[in-house]
Short mmCIF file of C-alpha atoms and ligand atoms in Angstrom, two decimals:
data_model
loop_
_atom_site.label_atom_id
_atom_site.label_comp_id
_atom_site.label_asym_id
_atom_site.label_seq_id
_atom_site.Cartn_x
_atom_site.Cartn_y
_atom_site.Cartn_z
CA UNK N 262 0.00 0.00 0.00
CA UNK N 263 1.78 3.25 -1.37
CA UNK N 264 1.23 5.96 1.67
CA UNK N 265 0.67 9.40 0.13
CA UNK N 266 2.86 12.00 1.91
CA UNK N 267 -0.43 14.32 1.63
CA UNK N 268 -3.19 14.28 4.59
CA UNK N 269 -0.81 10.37 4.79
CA UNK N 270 -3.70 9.32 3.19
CA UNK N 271 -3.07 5.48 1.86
CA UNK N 272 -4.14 4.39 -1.69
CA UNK N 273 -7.41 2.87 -0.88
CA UNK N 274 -8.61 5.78 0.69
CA UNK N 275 -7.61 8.20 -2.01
CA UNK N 276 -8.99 5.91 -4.55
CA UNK N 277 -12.38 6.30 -2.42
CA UNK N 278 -11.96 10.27 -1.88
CA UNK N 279 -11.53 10.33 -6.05
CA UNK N 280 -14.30 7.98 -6.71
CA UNK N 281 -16.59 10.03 -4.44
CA UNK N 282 -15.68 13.27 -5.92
CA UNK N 283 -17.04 11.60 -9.27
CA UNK N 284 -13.22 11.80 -11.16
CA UNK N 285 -13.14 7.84 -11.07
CA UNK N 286 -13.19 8.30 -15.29
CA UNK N 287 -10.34 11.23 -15.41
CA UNK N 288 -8.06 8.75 -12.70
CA UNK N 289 -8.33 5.92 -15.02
CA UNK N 290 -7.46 7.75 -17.68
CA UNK N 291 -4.39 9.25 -15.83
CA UNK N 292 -3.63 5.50 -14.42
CA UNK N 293 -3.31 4.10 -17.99
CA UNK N 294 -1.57 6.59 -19.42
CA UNK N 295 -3.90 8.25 -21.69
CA UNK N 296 -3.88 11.82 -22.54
CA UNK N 297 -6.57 14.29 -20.85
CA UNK N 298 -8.73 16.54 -23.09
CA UNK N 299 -9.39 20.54 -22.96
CA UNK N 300 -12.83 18.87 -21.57
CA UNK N 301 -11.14 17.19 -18.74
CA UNK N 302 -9.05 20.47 -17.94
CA UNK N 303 -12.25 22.32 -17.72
CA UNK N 304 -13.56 19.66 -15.22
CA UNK N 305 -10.73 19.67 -13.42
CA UNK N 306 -10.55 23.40 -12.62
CA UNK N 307 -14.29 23.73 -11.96
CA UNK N 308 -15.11 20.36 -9.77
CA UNK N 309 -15.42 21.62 -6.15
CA UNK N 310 -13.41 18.80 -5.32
CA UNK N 311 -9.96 20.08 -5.15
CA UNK N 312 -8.54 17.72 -2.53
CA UNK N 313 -9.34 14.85 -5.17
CA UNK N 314 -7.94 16.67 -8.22
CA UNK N 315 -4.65 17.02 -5.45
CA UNK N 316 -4.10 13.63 -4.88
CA UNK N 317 -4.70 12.18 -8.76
CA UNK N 318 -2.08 14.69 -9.10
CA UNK N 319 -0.11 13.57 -5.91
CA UNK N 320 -0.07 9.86 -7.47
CA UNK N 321 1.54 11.45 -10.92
CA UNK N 322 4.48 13.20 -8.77
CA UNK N 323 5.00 9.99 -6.77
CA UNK N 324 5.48 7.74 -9.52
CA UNK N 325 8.30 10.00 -11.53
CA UNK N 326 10.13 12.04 -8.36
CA UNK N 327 9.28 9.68 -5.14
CA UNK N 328 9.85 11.94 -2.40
CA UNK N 329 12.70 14.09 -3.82
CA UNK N 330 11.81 18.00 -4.32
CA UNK N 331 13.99 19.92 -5.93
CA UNK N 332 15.42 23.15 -4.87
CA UNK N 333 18.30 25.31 -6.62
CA UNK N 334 20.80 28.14 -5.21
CA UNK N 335 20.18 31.12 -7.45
CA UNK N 336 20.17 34.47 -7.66
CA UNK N 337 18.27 36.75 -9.69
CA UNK N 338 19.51 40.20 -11.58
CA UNK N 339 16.92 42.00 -13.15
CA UNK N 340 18.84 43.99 -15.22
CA UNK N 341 17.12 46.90 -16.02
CA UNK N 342 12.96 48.00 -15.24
CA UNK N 343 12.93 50.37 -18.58
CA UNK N 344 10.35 49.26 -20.88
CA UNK N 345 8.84 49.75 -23.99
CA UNK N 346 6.13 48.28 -23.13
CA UNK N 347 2.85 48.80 -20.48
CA UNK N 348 1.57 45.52 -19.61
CA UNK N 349 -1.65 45.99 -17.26
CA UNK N 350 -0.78 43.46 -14.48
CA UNK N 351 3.31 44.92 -14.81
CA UNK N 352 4.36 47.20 -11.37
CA UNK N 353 7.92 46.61 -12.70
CA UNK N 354 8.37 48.21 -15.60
CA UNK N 355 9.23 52.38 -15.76
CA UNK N 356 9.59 54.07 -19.12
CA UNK N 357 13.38 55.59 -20.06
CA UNK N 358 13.53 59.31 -17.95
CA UNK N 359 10.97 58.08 -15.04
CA UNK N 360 12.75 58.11 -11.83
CA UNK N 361 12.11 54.70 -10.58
CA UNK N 362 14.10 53.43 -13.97
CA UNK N 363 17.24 51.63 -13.28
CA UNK N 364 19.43 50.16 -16.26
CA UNK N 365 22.89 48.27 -15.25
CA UNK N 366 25.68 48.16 -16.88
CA UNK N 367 27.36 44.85 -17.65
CA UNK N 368 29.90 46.05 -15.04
CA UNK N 369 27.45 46.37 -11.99
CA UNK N 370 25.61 42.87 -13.62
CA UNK N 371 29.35 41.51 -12.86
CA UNK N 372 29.24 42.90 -9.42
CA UNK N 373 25.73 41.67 -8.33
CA UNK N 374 27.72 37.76 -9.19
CA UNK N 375 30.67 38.51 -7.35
CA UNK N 376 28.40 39.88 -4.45
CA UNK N 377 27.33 36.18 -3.91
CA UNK N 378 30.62 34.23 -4.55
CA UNK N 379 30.10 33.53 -0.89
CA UNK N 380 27.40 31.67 -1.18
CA UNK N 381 27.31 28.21 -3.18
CA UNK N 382 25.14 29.67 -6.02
CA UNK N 383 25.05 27.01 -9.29
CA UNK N 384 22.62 30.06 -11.33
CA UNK N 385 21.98 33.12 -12.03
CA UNK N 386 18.42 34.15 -13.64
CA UNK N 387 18.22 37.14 -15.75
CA UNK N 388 15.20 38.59 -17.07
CA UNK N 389 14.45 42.59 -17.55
CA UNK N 390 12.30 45.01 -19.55
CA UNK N 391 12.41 45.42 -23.05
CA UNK N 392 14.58 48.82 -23.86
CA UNK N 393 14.12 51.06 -25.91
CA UNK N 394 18.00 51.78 -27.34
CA UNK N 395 20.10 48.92 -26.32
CA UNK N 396 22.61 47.32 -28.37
CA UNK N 397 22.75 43.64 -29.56
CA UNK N 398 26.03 43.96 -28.11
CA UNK N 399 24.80 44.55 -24.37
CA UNK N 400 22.80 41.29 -24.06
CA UNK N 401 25.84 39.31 -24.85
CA UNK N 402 28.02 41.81 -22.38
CA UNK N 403 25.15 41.12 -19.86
CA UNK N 404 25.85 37.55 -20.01
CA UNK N 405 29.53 37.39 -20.45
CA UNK N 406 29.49 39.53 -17.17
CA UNK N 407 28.04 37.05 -14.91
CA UNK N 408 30.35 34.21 -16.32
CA UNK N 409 33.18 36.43 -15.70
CA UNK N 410 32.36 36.94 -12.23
CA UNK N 411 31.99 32.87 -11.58
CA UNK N 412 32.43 31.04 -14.99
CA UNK N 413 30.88 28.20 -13.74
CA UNK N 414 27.49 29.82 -12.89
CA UNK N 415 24.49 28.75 -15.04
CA UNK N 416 23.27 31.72 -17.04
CA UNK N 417 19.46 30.96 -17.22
CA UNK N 418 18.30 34.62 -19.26
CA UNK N 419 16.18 35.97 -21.66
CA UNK N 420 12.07 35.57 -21.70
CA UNK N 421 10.86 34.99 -24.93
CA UNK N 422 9.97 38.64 -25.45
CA UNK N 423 13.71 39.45 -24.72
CA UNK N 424 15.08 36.80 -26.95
CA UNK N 425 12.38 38.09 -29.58
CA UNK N 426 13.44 41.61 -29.15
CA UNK N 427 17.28 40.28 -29.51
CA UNK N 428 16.44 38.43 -32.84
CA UNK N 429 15.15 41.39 -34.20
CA UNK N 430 18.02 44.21 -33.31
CA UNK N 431 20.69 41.78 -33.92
CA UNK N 432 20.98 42.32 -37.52
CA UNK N 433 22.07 38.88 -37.75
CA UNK N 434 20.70 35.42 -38.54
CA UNK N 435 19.03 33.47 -36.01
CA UNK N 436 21.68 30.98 -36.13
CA UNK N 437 24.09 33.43 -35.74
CA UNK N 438 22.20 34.72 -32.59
CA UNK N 439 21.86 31.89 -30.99
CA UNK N 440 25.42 30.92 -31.27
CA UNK N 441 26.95 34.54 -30.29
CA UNK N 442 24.58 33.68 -26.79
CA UNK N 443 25.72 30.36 -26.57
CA UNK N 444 29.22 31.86 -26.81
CA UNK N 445 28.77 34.27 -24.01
CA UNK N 446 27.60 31.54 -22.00
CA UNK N 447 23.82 31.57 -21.72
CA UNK N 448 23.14 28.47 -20.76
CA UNK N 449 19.26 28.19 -20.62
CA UNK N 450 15.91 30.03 -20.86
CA UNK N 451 13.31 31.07 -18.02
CA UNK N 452 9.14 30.45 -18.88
CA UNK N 453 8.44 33.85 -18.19
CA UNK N 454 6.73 36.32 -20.73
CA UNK N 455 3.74 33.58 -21.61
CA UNK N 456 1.50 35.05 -19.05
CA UNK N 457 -1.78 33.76 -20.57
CA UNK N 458 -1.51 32.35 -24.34
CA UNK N 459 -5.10 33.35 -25.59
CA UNK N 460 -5.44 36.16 -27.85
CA UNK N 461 -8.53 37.72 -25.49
CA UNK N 462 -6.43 38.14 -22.87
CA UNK N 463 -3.47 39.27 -24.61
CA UNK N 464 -5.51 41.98 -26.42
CA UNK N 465 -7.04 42.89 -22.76
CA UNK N 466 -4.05 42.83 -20.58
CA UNK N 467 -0.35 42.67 -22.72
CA UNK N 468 -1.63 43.98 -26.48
CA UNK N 469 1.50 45.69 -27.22
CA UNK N 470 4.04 43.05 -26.60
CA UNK N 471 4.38 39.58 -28.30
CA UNK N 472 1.67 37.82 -28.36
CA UNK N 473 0.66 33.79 -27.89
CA UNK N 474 1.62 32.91 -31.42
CA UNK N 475 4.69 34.94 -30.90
CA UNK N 476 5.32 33.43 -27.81
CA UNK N 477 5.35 30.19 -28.71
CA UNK N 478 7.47 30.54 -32.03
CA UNK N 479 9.83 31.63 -30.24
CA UNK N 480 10.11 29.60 -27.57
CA UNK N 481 10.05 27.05 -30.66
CA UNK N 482 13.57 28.63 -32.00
CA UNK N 483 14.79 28.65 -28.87
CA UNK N 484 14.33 24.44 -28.54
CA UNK N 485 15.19 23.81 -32.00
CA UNK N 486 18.60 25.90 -30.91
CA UNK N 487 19.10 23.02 -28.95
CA UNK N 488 18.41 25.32 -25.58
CA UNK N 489 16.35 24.10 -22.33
CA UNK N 490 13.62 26.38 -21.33
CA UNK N 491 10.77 26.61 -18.67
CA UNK N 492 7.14 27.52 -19.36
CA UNK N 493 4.79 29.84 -17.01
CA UNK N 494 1.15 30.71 -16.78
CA UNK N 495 0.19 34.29 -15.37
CA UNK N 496 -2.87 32.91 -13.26
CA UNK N 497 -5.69 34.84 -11.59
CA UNK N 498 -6.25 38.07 -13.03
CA UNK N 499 -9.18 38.51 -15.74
CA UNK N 500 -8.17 34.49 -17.41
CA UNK N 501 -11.16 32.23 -17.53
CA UNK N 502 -11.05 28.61 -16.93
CA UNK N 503 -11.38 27.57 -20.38
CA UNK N 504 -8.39 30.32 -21.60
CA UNK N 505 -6.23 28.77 -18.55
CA UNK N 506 -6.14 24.93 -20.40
CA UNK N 507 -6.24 26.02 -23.60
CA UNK N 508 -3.03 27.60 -22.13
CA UNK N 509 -1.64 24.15 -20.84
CA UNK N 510 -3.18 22.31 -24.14
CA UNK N 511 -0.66 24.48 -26.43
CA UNK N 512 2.16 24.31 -24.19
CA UNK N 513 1.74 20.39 -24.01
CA UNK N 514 1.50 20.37 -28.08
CA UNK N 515 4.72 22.71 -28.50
CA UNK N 516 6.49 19.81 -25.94
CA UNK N 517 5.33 16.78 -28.33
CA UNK N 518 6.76 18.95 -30.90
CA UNK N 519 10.62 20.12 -29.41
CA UNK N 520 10.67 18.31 -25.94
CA UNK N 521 12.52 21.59 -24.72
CA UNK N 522 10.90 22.37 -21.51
CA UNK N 523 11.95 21.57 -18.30
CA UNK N 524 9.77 22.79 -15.68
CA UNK N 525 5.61 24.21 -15.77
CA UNK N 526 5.53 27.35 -13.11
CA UNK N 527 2.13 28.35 -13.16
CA UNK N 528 3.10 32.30 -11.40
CA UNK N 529 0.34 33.80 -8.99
CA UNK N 530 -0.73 37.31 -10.29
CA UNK N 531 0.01 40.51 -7.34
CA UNK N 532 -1.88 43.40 -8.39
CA UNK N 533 -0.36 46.13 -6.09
CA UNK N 534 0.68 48.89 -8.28
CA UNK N 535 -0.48 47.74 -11.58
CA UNK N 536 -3.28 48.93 -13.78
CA UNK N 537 -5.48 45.56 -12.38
CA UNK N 538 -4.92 46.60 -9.13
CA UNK N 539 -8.65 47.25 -8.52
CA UNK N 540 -9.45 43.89 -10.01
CA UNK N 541 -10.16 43.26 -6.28
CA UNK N 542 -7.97 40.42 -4.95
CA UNK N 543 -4.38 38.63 -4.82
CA UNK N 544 -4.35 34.78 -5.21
CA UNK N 545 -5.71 32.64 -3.08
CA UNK N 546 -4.58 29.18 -1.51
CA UNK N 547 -7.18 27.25 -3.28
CA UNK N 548 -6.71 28.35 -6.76
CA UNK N 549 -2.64 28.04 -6.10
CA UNK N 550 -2.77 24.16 -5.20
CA UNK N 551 -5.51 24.04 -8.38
CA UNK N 552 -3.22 25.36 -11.16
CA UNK N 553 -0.20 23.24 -9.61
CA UNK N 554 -2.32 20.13 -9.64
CA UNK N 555 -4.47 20.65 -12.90
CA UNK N 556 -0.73 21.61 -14.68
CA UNK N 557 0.99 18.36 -13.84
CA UNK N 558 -2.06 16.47 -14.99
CA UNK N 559 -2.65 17.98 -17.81
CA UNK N 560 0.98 18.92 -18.28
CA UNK N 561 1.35 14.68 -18.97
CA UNK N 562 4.86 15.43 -21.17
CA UNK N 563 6.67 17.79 -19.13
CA UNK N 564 9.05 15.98 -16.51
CA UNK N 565 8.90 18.81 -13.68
CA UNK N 566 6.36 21.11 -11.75
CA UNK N 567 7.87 23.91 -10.12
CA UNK N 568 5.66 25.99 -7.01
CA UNK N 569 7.76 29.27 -7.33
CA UNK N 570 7.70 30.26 -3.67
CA UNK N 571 7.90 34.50 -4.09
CA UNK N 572 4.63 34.25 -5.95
CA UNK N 573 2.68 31.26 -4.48
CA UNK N 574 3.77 32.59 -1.00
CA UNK N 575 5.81 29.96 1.15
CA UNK N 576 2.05 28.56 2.55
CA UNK N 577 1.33 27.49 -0.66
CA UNK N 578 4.45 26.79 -1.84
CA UNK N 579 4.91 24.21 0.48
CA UNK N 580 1.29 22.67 0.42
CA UNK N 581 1.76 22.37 -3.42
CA UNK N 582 4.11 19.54 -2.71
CA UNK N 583 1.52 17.64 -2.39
CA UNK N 584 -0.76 18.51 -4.45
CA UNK N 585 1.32 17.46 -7.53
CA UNK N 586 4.52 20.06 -7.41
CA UNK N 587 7.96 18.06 -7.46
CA UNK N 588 10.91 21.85 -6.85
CA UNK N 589 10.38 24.78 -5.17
CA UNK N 590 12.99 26.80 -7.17
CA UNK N 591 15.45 28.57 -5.02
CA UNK N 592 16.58 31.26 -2.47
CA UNK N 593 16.41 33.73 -5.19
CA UNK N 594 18.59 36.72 -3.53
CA UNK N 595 16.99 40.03 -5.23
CA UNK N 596 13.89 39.93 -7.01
CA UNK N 597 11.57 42.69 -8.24
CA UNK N 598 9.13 41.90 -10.11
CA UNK N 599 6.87 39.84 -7.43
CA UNK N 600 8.16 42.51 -4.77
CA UNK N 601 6.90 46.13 -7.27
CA UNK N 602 3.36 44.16 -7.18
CA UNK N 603 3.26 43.61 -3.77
CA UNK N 604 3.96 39.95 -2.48
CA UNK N 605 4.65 40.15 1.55
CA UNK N 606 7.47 37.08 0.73
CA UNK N 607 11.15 37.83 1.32
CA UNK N 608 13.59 38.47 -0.85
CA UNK N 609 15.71 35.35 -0.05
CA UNK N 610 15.53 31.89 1.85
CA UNK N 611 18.38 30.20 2.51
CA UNK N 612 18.82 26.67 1.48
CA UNK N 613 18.13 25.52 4.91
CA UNK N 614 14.95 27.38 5.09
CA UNK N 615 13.74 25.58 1.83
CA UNK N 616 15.10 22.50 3.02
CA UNK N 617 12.88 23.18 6.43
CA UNK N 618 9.54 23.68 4.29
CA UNK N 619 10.07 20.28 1.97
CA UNK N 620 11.17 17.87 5.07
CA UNK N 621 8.31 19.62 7.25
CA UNK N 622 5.50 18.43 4.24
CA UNK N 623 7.21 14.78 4.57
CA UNK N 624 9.52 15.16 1.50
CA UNK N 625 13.15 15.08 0.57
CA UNK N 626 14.99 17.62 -0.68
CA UNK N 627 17.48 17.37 -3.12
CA UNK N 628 19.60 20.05 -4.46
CA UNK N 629 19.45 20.38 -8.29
CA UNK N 630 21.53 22.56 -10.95
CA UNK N 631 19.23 24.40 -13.41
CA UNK N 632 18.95 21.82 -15.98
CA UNK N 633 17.67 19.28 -13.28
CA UNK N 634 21.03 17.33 -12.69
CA UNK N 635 21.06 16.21 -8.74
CA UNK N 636 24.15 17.91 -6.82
CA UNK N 637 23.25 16.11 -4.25
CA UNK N 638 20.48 15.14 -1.06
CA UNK N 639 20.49 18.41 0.99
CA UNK N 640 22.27 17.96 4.47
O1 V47 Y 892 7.18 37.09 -17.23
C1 V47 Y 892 4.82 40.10 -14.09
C2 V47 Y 892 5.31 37.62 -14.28
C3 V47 Y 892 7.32 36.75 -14.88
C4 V47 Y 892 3.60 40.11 -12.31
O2 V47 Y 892 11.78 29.96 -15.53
C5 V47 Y 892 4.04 38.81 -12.54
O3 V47 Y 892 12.62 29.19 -13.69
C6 V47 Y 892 2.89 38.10 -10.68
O4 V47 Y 892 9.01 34.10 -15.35
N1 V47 Y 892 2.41 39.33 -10.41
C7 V47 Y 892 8.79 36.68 -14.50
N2 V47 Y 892 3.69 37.80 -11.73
C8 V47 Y 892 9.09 35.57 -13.53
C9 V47 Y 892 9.34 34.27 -14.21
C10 V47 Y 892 10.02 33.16 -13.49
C11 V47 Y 892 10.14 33.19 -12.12
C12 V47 Y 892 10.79 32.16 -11.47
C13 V47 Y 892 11.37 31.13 -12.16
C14 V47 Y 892 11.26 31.12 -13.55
C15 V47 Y 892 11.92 30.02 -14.31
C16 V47 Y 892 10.58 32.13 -14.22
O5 V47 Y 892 6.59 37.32 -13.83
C17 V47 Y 892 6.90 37.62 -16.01
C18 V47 Y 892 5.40 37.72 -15.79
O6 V47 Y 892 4.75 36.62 -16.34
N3 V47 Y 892 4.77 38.84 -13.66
N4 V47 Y 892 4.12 40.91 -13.27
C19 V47 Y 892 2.75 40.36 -11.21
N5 V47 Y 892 2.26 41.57 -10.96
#
């Protein structure tokens, strides 16, 4: 009898608890492999059930990751907040002359690294605004900067709106793009920029930059560029249920197609300071634990599910271990983006703090470099 780590409920019982909830069909489905529908999204999202939808997603984790979750040492640099564009849920981004912009130079990048080189950091995330009058040349100098500071760092940069923005400056080939970043040492891409891929919402919310066709095409460059890459979802702002699989449907497609992601983060909209900010609430617990546990069902292709604990809060963070999330991400360091909207989380944990949060839930954690190699169980 295989104990589940959530509520320690045993397989029987689940089975029951799944049964009752009226899922039985969905579970079987899930059991023998077979692929779930938009229609079985939909149901998933909307059945009042959610402990039931938690532990059919529980069962998934368990059977690829055991009890391991993953955590990383990072840091992020957000290298500048100037942007061309005015996304409604952004409290990030300032346009070139406002006070509140900020733009580093590839020197002070190179600084933020060697800030940390006491700490046992494997990766540094970079993502920033879209500016107006960079160069071509300062992307790569952004890179080359951190792996200057500590070569061996993993340099996981560059949203697909960035990478789309550097395609199009660059004057050069996408080939030739893609192997002047590999050169500078990017080694990987973060899933940020999707935020919801449904044209409604895009026209509503983020009409001015790249849109879900966009999105995906060039996350599809990216793969075929032999990179890694993660995929987000911008949940609970003005997204219905049906736009939020039809989300997870094309991001499960464009993995049958490249098998370049790594990770599904489904990110937990903060409207402080944004143009939504009236939209009247932050995320809750319940709908947290739902997109974690509706993604790795639905998500049946993509080996991991990450709760990102700045945006889920640690609460949830830690209760979406069981409910279908196998990594936390990491202590993080400096972030801005979460902390302009509002989240009340801190700007770092150490690792002991994440390792606290995953053996307090009844898991193991396990250190991980970006690209999901183990570095070890955590001490
Ligand atoms: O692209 C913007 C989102 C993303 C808000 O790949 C907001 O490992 C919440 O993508 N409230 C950046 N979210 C973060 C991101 C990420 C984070 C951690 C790990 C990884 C990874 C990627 O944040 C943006 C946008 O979708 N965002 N504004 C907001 N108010």
């Amino acid at each position: 009898m295989t104990a589940f780590a959530y509520a320690h409920l045993d397989e029987s019982l689940a089975q029951k608890l799944i049964d009752r909830a009226g899922l039985g069909d969905l579970d079987r489905k899930v059991q023998n492999g077979e692929r779930l529908s938009f229609e079985d999204g939909v149901r998933l999202y909307q059945t009042p059930y959610l402990a039931a939808v938690g532990l059919m997603a529980q069962r998934v984790r368990t059977q690829r990751h055991g009890r391991k979750v993953y955590f990383n040492v990072n840091q992020h640099v957000n290298y500048t907040n100037i942007c061309i564009y005015s996304c409604k849920f952004c409290a990030f981004a300032a346009k070139e002359g406002e006070a509140r912009g900020y733009l580093m130079t590839p020197e002070v990048v190179e600084q933020k690294v060697r800030e940390q080189l006491h700490r046992p950091v494997t990766e540094v995330h970079m993502v920033a605004g879209i500016h107006p009058t960079m160069p071509y040349q300062y992307y790569l100098d952004v890179v080359r900067a951190a792996k200057r500071a500590r070569p061996d760092i993993h340099v996981k940069a560059f949203t697909m709106v960035e990478i789309d923005h550097i395609l199009k400056i660059s004057g050069k080939s996408e080939d030739e793009v893609f192997a002047d970043l590999r050169e500078a040492g990017l080694g990987s891409c973060p899933g940020g920029g999707a935020e919801v891929l449904v044209d409604r919402v895009h026209k509503a919310v983020f009409r001015e930059k790249q849109g879900p066709q966009g999105w995906l095409d060039t996350a599809r460059k990216v793969q075929r560029a032999g990179f890694q890459m993660n995929a987000t979802m911008l949940y609970g702002h003005i997204e219905r249920v049906d736009e939020r699989v039809q989300h997870l449907v094309k991001l499960r497609e464009l993995q049958d197609e490249c098998g370049g992601f790594m990770a599904y983060i489904p990110l937990a909209f903060w409207p402080y300071h944004t143009d939504l900010a009236n939209y009247g609430h932050v995320t809750t617990g319940w709908l947290d634990l739902r997109s974690i546990a509706v993604g790795r069902l639905m998500l049946d292709n993509f080996p991991h599910l990450k709760a990102y604990w700045i945006m889920l809060t640690q609460e949830s963070a830690q209760s979406a271990l069981s409910f279908g999330a196998n990594d936390i991400d990491g202590t993080v360091t400096e972030e801005k983006i979460t902390h302009d909207a509002g989240t009340t989380e801190p700007q770092r944990l150490d690792e002991t703090q994440l390792c606290h949060l995953i053996r307090e839930a009844g898991f193991e954690p396990v250190q991980r470099s970006t690209v999901y190699q183990e570095l070890g169980a955590a001490g």
